[in-house]
XYZ file of C-alpha atoms in Angstrom:
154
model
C 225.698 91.577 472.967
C 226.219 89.563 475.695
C 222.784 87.104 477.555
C 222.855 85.209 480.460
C 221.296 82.304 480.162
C 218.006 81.422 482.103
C 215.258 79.361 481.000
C 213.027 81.940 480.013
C 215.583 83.389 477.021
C 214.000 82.973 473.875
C 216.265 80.764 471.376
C 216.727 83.709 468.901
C 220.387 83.957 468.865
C 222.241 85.730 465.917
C 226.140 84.948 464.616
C 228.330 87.054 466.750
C 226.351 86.752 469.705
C 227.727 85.513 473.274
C 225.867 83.488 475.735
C 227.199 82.442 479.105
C 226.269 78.788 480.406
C 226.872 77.605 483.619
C 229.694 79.853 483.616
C 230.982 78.938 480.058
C 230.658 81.646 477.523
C 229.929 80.689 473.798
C 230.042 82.681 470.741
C 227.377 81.575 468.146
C 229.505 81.561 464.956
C 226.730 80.257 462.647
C 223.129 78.759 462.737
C 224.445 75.392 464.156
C 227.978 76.085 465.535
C 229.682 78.603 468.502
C 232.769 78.721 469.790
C 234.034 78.352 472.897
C 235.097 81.591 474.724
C 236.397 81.013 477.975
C 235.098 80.616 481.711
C 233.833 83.524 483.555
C 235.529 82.544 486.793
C 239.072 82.116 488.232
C 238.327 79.131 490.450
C 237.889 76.675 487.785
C 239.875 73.167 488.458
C 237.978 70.657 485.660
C 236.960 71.859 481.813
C 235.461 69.878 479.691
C 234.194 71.562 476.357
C 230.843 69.704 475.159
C 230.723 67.963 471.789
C 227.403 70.373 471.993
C 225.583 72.465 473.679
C 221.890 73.497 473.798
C 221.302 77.399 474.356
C 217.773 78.508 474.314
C 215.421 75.654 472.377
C 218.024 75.409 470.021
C 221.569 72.969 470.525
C 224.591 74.372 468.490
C 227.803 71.863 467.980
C 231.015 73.657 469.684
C 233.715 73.653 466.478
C 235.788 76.153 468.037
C 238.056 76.982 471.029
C 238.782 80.984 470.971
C 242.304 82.477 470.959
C 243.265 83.082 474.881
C 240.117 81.508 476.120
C 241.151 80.038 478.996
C 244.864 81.914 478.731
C 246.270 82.223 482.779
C 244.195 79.989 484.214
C 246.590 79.013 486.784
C 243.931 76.987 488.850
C 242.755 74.844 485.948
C 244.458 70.942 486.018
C 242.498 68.689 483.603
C 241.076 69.885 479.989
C 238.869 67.914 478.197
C 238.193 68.835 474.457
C 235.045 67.783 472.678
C 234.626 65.539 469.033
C 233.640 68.420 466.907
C 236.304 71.251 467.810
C 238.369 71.713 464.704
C 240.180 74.990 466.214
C 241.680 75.927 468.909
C 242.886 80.032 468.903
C 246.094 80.950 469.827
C 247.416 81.357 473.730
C 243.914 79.011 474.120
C 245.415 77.558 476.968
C 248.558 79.554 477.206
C 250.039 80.309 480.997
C 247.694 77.404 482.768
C 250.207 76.761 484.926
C 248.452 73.771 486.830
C 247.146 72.532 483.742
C 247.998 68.550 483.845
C 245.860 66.360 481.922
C 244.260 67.135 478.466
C 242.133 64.808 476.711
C 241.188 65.932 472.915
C 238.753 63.898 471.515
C 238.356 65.063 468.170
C 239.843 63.712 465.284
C 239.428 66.756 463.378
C 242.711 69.192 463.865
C 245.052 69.815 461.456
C 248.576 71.998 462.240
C 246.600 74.578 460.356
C 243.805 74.825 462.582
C 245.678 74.983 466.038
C 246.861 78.325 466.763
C 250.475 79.307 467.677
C 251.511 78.933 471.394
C 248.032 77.100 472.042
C 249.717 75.152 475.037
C 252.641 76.920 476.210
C 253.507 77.365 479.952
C 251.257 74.185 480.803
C 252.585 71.609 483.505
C 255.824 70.438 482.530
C 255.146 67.128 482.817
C 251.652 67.148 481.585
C 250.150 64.336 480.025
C 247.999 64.664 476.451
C 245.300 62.041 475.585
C 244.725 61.842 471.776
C 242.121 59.636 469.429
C 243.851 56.145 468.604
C 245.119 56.448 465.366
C 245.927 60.218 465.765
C 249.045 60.007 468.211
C 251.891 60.464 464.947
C 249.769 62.906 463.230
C 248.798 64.908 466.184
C 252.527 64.784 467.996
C 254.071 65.878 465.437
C 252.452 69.660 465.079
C 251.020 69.460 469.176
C 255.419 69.782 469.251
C 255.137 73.246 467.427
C 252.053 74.834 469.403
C 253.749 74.658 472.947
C 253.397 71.029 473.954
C 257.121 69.799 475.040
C 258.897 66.774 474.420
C 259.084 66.414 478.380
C 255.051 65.772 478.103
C 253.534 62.472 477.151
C 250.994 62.114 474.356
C 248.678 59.311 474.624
């Protein structure tokens, strides 16, 4: 079941539900937490995936970034990903061909929790922007998920 989002909506979402925000679609995955599912439009430049979000009367934390959700973007150029995401799907960003800069702020992935080919086809030369202390930790599995050793991590 998919909602649009208007002020009017009541807040009564259930798990498994998607709701499209200012052209950002979330999946509620629990009481408290949804996942982000991808942008409903092509023209998108600048993403930045919210720490949280508030749909309805009721603001969820975003812990999630689907598998392909933003897969082919070939407009999109700077990424930023919010504190609490501790996934991100497979192909998530896979084939974003203008994709330059991303910024994860969460200190909360593991090599477990990032899905296979996450970041292929990005820029070549794209920069990644990592929590101090993270850098060793996160370079060495960001290596396995599509991120090259021509790119810089931050």
């Amino acid at each position: 079941k998919t909602f649009y989002f208007d002020n009017t909506e009541k807040s009564g979402y259930r798990k498994g539900d998607v709701v499209i925000k200012n052209k950002m679609i979330y999946k509620i995955t629990s009481s408290k937490t949804v996942a982000f599912g991808g942008v409903t439009t092509n023209s998108v430049t600048t993403l930045s995936i919210p720490k949280t979000v508030k749909l309805g009367k009721k603001t969820y934390q975003v812990t999630a970034i689907a598998s392909r959700a933003c897969a082919n973007r070939t407009k999109l150029k700077k990424v930023t990903i919010g504190a609490n995401v501790t996934k991100i799907g497979s192909y998530a960003f896979s084939g974003c061909k203008s994709l330059k800069t991303v910024t994860i702020k969460s200190t909360k992935l593991k090599a477990s929790s990032v899905g296979s080919k996450a970041f292929t086809k990005i820029q070549a030369k794209a920069t990644i922007k990592v929590p101090k202390g993270k850098k060793t930790a996160y370079k060495k599995f960001l290596l396995k998920k599509g991120i090259t050793k021509k790119m810089k991590i931050k």
